[in-house]
Amino acid sequence: MLDSGNHRAPCRQFLAPLEAALFVWPRSFLALLGRYGPTAFGLSLLVGFALPWLARPVKPILGAIIFCFIAINMMRADLPALRRLAQRPSLIATLLAWNTLLPFAVVGAIVAIFGRAAFEPGLLLGMAVTAAAPPLVAAPAYALLLGFSNAVPLTVLVLGMAITPLSAPLIADAIVGSAAPIDQIALTIRLAIFLFGAMAVGLAIRKAVGETWLSKNKPEFDGAGVVLFFVFAIALTESVSQAAFADLGKVALYLGIAFAICIICFVLTWLAWRRFHRREAVTLAIATGLRNTGLIIAAMGVNTVPDATFLFFALMQFPVYFAPQLLKPFVGAMAGNIKAKEEIAAG
């Protein structure tokens, strides 16, 4: 049984001395990053781009970073909210369908409007990867960072990743045809390792340390997310730096398309779902607008995807990294609206 807060988890008595002796300064640093999370996420990308020489040695650990993200999300899962959602299977099915199909519809509409010939093959494949990818593994962490429950993004993340082996090849093929080199068997194996292995690790750690300790150390976990994003960013810097010097117009075009896909998915989700529950609409919008393209790229092989595809994947991280900072004013205004309505209803 998970630690409810009334009893200390079994291993806490062993962890306490280690924490005091070894982790004071690292924890203080992580807590500082966590308190300024939305700003730190954006800065981590910019700092990462200042270290392009580290890109090649860091690239091979992209998969490990994604694994850590999933494990941390499971450690911090809002289990009561997840249980409430589990009692509404029709809602879960609707959330999953929306989250899976809307990015496909948005990318498909862009391709249909301009025609496949308007996009070079590498860019088209990058857009297909975005449409086929499950939600961003950090979406639940973003929800927590902005003050929301992570139940909705975590639910669509877990279920979205579970169906990706079936949905991703179909979606990618619909957009680029036979040019999409996605091996369904390899993707299934990788997703199983990432998803179920990371979930098991995260839940095991949660049980060992207890929910009270996790709650107490929220800023440190937010800061750990910033560090993981920073390392992830370093792996992307080389391709973007080289492309920026070689063809700045190409980089600007790719970046514009990346932001357009994310913003359209976010806005459409918010507009469609806000009438049901505004807070859930925001978290679903985050999970729908920000996609885990890294997982598909890793499954395809980081070193085997076309350069243009990897460039688009790298530039897709700009809206991902700056999302918390860009959403802060919107979330603040929405929270004020909700509070005012609740006060009016109560009065």
C-alpha positions as a Python dict, from the first residue, in 0.01 Angstrom:
ca = {
    (1, 'M'): (0, 0, 0),
    (2, 'L'): (126, 349, -82),
    (3, 'D'): (230, 578, 201),
    (4, 'S'): (-75, 786, 286),
    (5, 'G'): (117, 1047, 484),
    (6, 'N'): (29, 906, 827),
    (7, 'H'): (317, 655, 828),
    (8, 'R'): (671, 683, 711),
    (9, 'A'): (771, 465, 416),
    (10, 'P'): (1002, 177, 515),
    (11, 'C'): (1321, 309, 359),
    (12, 'R'): (1288, 670, 473),
    (13, 'Q'): (1492, 599, 787),
    (14, 'F'): (1782, 494, 564),
    (15, 'L'): (1740, 780, 314),
    (16, 'A'): (1730, 1062, 569),
    (17, 'P'): (2101, 1049, 673),
    (18, 'L'): (2210, 1025, 308),
    (19, 'E'): (1997, 1322, 213),
    (20, 'A'): (2144, 1531, 493),
    (21, 'A'): (2505, 1437, 416),
    (22, 'L'): (2516, 1425, 37),
    (23, 'F'): (2227, 1604, -125),
    (24, 'V'): (2197, 1942, 47),
    (25, 'W'): (2354, 2154, -226),
    (26, 'P'): (2220, 1957, -525),
    (27, 'R'): (1870, 1965, -375),
    (28, 'S'): (1894, 2340, -312),
    (29, 'F'): (1999, 2394, -674),
    (30, 'L'): (1718, 2174, -808),
    (31, 'A'): (1466, 2347, -583),
    (32, 'L'): (1580, 2685, -716),
    (33, 'L'): (1535, 2565, -1074),
    (34, 'G'): (1194, 2420, -984),
    (35, 'R'): (1069, 2745, -831),
    (36, 'Y'): (1147, 2926, -1155),
    (37, 'G'): (1045, 2631, -1369),
    (38, 'P'): (864, 2802, -1658),
    (39, 'T'): (1154, 3046, -1713),
    (40, 'A'): (1418, 2780, -1649),
    (41, 'F'): (1277, 2549, -1919),
    (42, 'G'): (1324, 2816, -2185),
    (43, 'L'): (1667, 2916, -2056),
    (44, 'S'): (1778, 2552, -2050),
    (45, 'L'): (1722, 2533, -2426),
    (46, 'L'): (1920, 2851, -2491),
    (47, 'V'): (2206, 2741, -2264),
    (48, 'G'): (2203, 2399, -2429),
    (49, 'F'): (2252, 2563, -2768),
    (50, 'A'): (2564, 2732, -2633),
    (51, 'L'): (2726, 2388, -2593),
    (52, 'P'): (2706, 2233, -2943),
    (53, 'W'): (3030, 2035, -2897),
    (54, 'L'): (2849, 1813, -2646),
    (55, 'A'): (2576, 1713, -2892),
    (56, 'R'): (2736, 1398, -3033),
    (57, 'P'): (2823, 1228, -2702),
    (58, 'V'): (2480, 1315, -2558),
    (59, 'K'): (2272, 1191, -2854),
    (60, 'P'): (2295, 822, -2758),
    (61, 'I'): (2127, 886, -2421),
    (62, 'L'): (1812, 1047, -2562),
    (63, 'G'): (1623, 724, -2494),
    (64, 'A'): (1742, 716, -2132),
    (65, 'I'): (1620, 1073, -2081),
    (66, 'I'): (1275, 982, -2212),
    (67, 'F'): (1273, 677, -1981),
    (68, 'C'): (1351, 904, -1683),
    (69, 'F'): (1073, 1143, -1776),
    (70, 'I'): (816, 863, -1779),
    (71, 'A'): (941, 722, -1447),
    (72, 'I'): (927, 1062, -1277),
    (73, 'N'): (574, 1121, -1408),
    (74, 'M'): (460, 790, -1263),
    (75, 'M'): (625, 873, -931),
    (76, 'R'): (429, 1199, -917),
    (77, 'A'): (100, 1072, -1060),
    (78, 'D'): (-219, 1214, -911),
    (79, 'L'): (-361, 869, -825),
    (80, 'P'): (-693, 987, -674),
    (81, 'A'): (-767, 1188, -986),
    (82, 'L'): (-664, 893, -1204),
    (83, 'R'): (-904, 667, -1013),
    (84, 'R'): (-1185, 917, -1068),
    (85, 'L'): (-1107, 925, -1440),
    (86, 'A'): (-1100, 543, -1453),
    (87, 'Q'): (-1463, 544, -1343),
    (88, 'R'): (-1554, 732, -1661),
    (89, 'P'): (-1440, 505, -1946),
    (90, 'S'): (-1639, 692, -2210),
    (91, 'L'): (-1463, 1015, -2117),
    (92, 'I'): (-1123, 843, -2129),
    (93, 'A'): (-1200, 701, -2473),
    (94, 'T'): (-1304, 1045, -2597),
    (95, 'L'): (-994, 1211, -2453),
    (96, 'L'): (-770, 949, -2614),
    (97, 'A'): (-940, 974, -2953),
    (98, 'W'): (-917, 1353, -2951),
    (99, 'N'): (-554, 1352, -2841),
    (100, 'T'): (-455, 1098, -3105),
    (101, 'L'): (-653, 1225, -3402),
    (102, 'L'): (-633, 1604, -3373),
    (103, 'P'): (-257, 1636, -3447),
    (104, 'F'): (-308, 1401, -3742),
    (105, 'A'): (-598, 1615, -3866),
    (106, 'V'): (-402, 1940, -3827),
    (107, 'V'): (-90, 1813, -4004),
    (108, 'G'): (-304, 1639, -4267),
    (109, 'A'): (-492, 1964, -4333),
    (110, 'I'): (-168, 2160, -4374),
    (111, 'V'): (-35, 1903, -4621),
    (112, 'A'): (-367, 1892, -4808),
    (113, 'I'): (-385, 2271, -4838),
    (114, 'F'): (-33, 2317, -4975),
    (115, 'G'): (13, 1973, -5137),
    (116, 'R'): (282, 1715, -5065),
    (117, 'A'): (502, 1857, -5340),
    (118, 'A'): (536, 2182, -5144),
    (119, 'F'): (733, 2004, -4870),
    (120, 'E'): (1071, 1840, -4912),
    (121, 'P'): (1064, 1470, -4813),
    (122, 'G'): (1261, 1516, -4490),
    (123, 'L'): (1031, 1794, -4369),
    (124, 'L'): (724, 1593, -4466),
    (125, 'L'): (853, 1297, -4268),
    (126, 'G'): (920, 1524, -3969),
    (127, 'M'): (563, 1653, -3982),
    (128, 'A'): (436, 1295, -4008),
    (129, 'V'): (639, 1199, -3700),
    (130, 'T'): (478, 1489, -3513),
    (131, 'A'): (130, 1378, -3618),
    (132, 'A'): (199, 1015, -3524),
    (133, 'A'): (373, 1077, -3192),
    (134, 'P'): (206, 1023, -2853),
    (135, 'P'): (179, 1311, -2603),
    (136, 'L'): (498, 1465, -2467),
    (137, 'V'): (634, 1270, -2171),
    (138, 'A'): (680, 1599, -1986),
    (139, 'A'): (317, 1709, -2036),
    (140, 'P'): (212, 1580, -1691),
    (141, 'A'): (511, 1759, -1537),
    (142, 'Y'): (411, 2080, -1718),
    (143, 'A'): (61, 2047, -1577),
    (144, 'L'): (202, 2018, -1223),
    (145, 'L'): (439, 2306, -1287),
    (146, 'L'): (147, 2530, -1387),
    (147, 'G'): (-56, 2428, -1082),
    (148, 'F'): (-291, 2166, -1231),
    (149, 'S'): (-353, 1798, -1168),
    (150, 'N'): (-154, 1573, -1400),
    (151, 'A'): (-430, 1310, -1420),
    (152, 'V'): (-560, 1397, -1768),
    (153, 'P'): (-222, 1437, -1942),
    (154, 'L'): (-86, 1128, -1766),
    (155, 'T'): (-388, 922, -1873),
    (156, 'V'): (-365, 1022, -2239),
    (157, 'L'): (14, 983, -2222),
    (158, 'V'): (3, 624, -2097),
    (159, 'L'): (-281, 516, -2324),
    (160, 'G'): (-145, 716, -2617),
    (161, 'M'): (191, 545, -2591),
    (162, 'A'): (22, 207, -2557),
    (163, 'I'): (-159, 247, -2891),
    (164, 'T'): (128, 419, -3073),
    (165, 'P'): (269, 94, -3220),
    (166, 'L'): (-62, 54, -3402),
    (167, 'S'): (-151, 416, -3471),
    (168, 'A'): (188, 566, -3563),
    (169, 'P'): (259, 365, -3882),
    (170, 'L'): (-96, 424, -4008),
    (171, 'I'): (-86, 798, -3942),
    (172, 'A'): (263, 842, -4087),
    (173, 'D'): (173, 642, -4398),
    (174, 'A'): (-140, 851, -4452),
    (175, 'I'): (74, 1166, -4461),
    (176, 'V'): (387, 1057, -4648),
    (177, 'G'): (298, 718, -4795),
    (178, 'S'): (570, 456, -4825),
    (179, 'A'): (842, 714, -4754),
    (180, 'A'): (792, 674, -4377),
    (181, 'P'): (1058, 430, -4247),
    (182, 'I'): (881, 327, -3926),
    (183, 'D'): (933, -34, -3822),
    (184, 'Q'): (622, -136, -3631),
    (185, 'I'): (788, -430, -3454),
    (186, 'A'): (1088, -223, -3341),
    (187, 'L'): (856, 54, -3229),
    (188, 'T'): (640, -190, -3032),
    (189, 'I'): (942, -337, -2851),
    (190, 'R'): (1091, 3, -2771),
    (191, 'L'): (761, 140, -2647),
    (192, 'A'): (705, -164, -2426),
    (193, 'I'): (1049, -120, -2269),
    (194, 'F'): (1009, 253, -2226),
    (195, 'L'): (650, 253, -2107),
    (196, 'F'): (616, -51, -1884),
    (197, 'G'): (976, -48, -1761),
    (198, 'A'): (963, 321, -1670),
    (199, 'M'): (620, 286, -1512),
    (200, 'A'): (742, -2, -1297),
    (201, 'V'): (1051, 191, -1188),
    (202, 'G'): (850, 504, -1110),
    (203, 'L'): (587, 320, -907),
    (204, 'A'): (853, 121, -720),
    (205, 'I'): (1034, 439, -619),
    (206, 'R'): (703, 600, -522),
    (207, 'K'): (624, 309, -293),
    (208, 'A'): (972, 315, -142),
    (209, 'V'): (991, 686, -57),
    (210, 'G'): (623, 758, 9),
    (211, 'E'): (381, 1020, -120),
    (212, 'T'): (453, 1262, 164),
    (213, 'W'): (821, 1280, 71),
    (214, 'L'): (737, 1328, -297),
    (215, 'S'): (499, 1612, -216),
    (216, 'K'): (751, 1775, 16),
    (217, 'N'): (1017, 1769, -255),
    (218, 'K'): (803, 1898, -543),
    (219, 'P'): (1039, 2189, -628),
    (220, 'E'): (1333, 1950, -650),
    (221, 'F'): (1146, 1725, -894),
    (222, 'D'): (1045, 2028, -1101),
    (223, 'G'): (1413, 2123, -1108),
    (224, 'A'): (1513, 1771, -1210),
    (225, 'G'): (1278, 1807, -1506),
    (226, 'V'): (1462, 2125, -1609),
    (227, 'V'): (1797, 1943, -1592),
    (228, 'L'): (1667, 1656, -1805),
    (229, 'F'): (1535, 1904, -2061),
    (230, 'F'): (1872, 2080, -2061),
    (231, 'V'): (2059, 1757, -2139),
    (232, 'F'): (1798, 1669, -2401),
    (233, 'A'): (1848, 2012, -2563),
    (234, 'I'): (2224, 1962, -2590),
    (235, 'A'): (2167, 1659, -2814),
    (236, 'L'): (1978, 1876, -3063),
    (237, 'T'): (2212, 2172, -3085),
    (238, 'E'): (2455, 2055, -3351),
    (239, 'S'): (2199, 2007, -3629),
    (240, 'V'): (2023, 2337, -3559),
    (241, 'S'): (2346, 2536, -3535),
    (242, 'Q'): (2477, 2394, -3862),
    (243, 'A'): (2146, 2453, -4039),
    (244, 'A'): (2120, 2810, -3909),
    (245, 'F'): (2459, 2898, -4057),
    (246, 'A'): (2388, 2713, -4384),
    (247, 'D'): (2028, 2822, -4451),
    (248, 'L'): (1860, 3053, -4198),
    (249, 'G'): (1546, 3078, -4414),
    (250, 'K'): (1498, 2701, -4396),
    (251, 'V'): (1531, 2707, -4019),
    (252, 'A'): (1278, 2990, -3996),
    (253, 'L'): (1031, 2798, -4215),
    (254, 'Y'): (1066, 2477, -4012),
    (255, 'L'): (1032, 2669, -3687),
    (256, 'G'): (720, 2848, -3811),
    (257, 'I'): (557, 2517, -3907),
    (258, 'A'): (651, 2365, -3571),
    (259, 'F'): (495, 2651, -3374),
    (260, 'A'): (189, 2652, -3602),
    (261, 'I'): (114, 2282, -3540),
    (262, 'C'): (150, 2317, -3163),
    (263, 'I'): (-51, 2638, -3135),
    (264, 'I'): (-336, 2517, -3358),
    (265, 'C'): (-368, 2191, -3163),
    (266, 'F'): (-360, 2375, -2830),
    (267, 'V'): (-615, 2640, -2928),
    (268, 'L'): (-858, 2395, -3090),
    (269, 'T'): (-844, 2169, -2784),
    (270, 'W'): (-898, 2458, -2543),
    (271, 'L'): (-1193, 2592, -2744),
    (272, 'A'): (-1355, 2250, -2779),
    (273, 'W'): (-1314, 2135, -2417),
    (274, 'R'): (-1341, 2450, -2207),
    (275, 'R'): (-1721, 2426, -2184),
    (276, 'F'): (-1685, 2091, -2004),
    (277, 'H'): (-1409, 2173, -1756),
    (278, 'R'): (-1168, 2461, -1799),
    (279, 'R'): (-890, 2317, -1588),
    (280, 'E'): (-901, 1981, -1768),
    (281, 'A'): (-917, 2166, -2100),
    (282, 'V'): (-581, 2329, -2032),
    (283, 'T'): (-406, 2005, -1937),
    (284, 'L'): (-555, 1821, -2235),
    (285, 'A'): (-448, 2108, -2460),
    (286, 'I'): (-91, 2077, -2330),
    (287, 'A'): (-89, 1702, -2397),
    (288, 'T'): (-240, 1751, -2744),
    (289, 'G'): (-26, 2042, -2857),
    (290, 'L'): (307, 1904, -2737),
    (291, 'R'): (406, 1570, -2887),
    (292, 'N'): (672, 1313, -2795),
    (293, 'T'): (847, 1319, -3130),
    (294, 'G'): (1169, 1202, -2962),
    (295, 'L'): (1021, 861, -2895),
    (296, 'I'): (941, 803, -3262),
    (297, 'I'): (1280, 939, -3372),
    (298, 'A'): (1452, 708, -3124),
    (299, 'A'): (1251, 411, -3251),
    (300, 'M'): (1345, 494, -3609),
    (301, 'G'): (1711, 539, -3512),
    (302, 'V'): (1853, 879, -3422),
    (303, 'N'): (2145, 841, -3661),
    (304, 'T'): (1943, 701, -3952),
    (305, 'V'): (1666, 959, -3997),
    (306, 'P'): (1721, 1216, -4275),
    (307, 'D'): (1898, 1537, -4171),
    (308, 'A'): (1595, 1749, -4256),
    (309, 'T'): (1372, 1526, -4040),
    (310, 'F'): (1608, 1554, -3744),
    (311, 'L'): (1627, 1931, -3793),
    (312, 'F'): (1248, 1961, -3781),
    (313, 'F'): (1240, 1737, -3473),
    (314, 'A'): (1502, 1961, -3307),
    (315, 'L'): (1310, 2279, -3390),
    (316, 'M'): (988, 2122, -3259),
    (317, 'Q'): (1150, 2149, -2917),
    (318, 'F'): (1128, 2529, -2919),
    (319, 'P'): (751, 2540, -2861),
    (320, 'V'): (794, 2249, -2619),
    (321, 'Y'): (1059, 2424, -2409),
    (322, 'F'): (893, 2765, -2408),
    (323, 'A'): (539, 2635, -2351),
    (324, 'P'): (537, 2683, -1969),
    (325, 'Q'): (654, 3043, -1999),
    (326, 'L'): (415, 3121, -2285),
    (327, 'L'): (123, 2963, -2099),
    (328, 'K'): (180, 3139, -1766),
    (329, 'P'): (-16, 3459, -1853),
    (330, 'F'): (-299, 3252, -2005),
    (331, 'V'): (-318, 3023, -1701),
    (332, 'G'): (-308, 3319, -1463),
    (333, 'A'): (-595, 3492, -1643),
    (334, 'M'): (-795, 3170, -1658),
    (335, 'A'): (-741, 3104, -1285),
    (336, 'G'): (-865, 3454, -1207),
    (337, 'N'): (-1175, 3394, -1421),
    (338, 'I'): (-1253, 3065, -1249),
    (339, 'K'): (-1205, 3216, -903),
    (340, 'A'): (-1430, 3510, -985),
    (341, 'K'): (-1705, 3280, -1115),
    (342, 'E'): (-1679, 3061, -806),
    (343, 'E'): (-1709, 3367, -580),
    (344, 'I'): (-2013, 3489, -772),
    (345, 'A'): (-2176, 3147, -750),
    (346, 'A'): (-2101, 3126, -377),
    (347, 'G'): (-2232, 3477, -316),
}
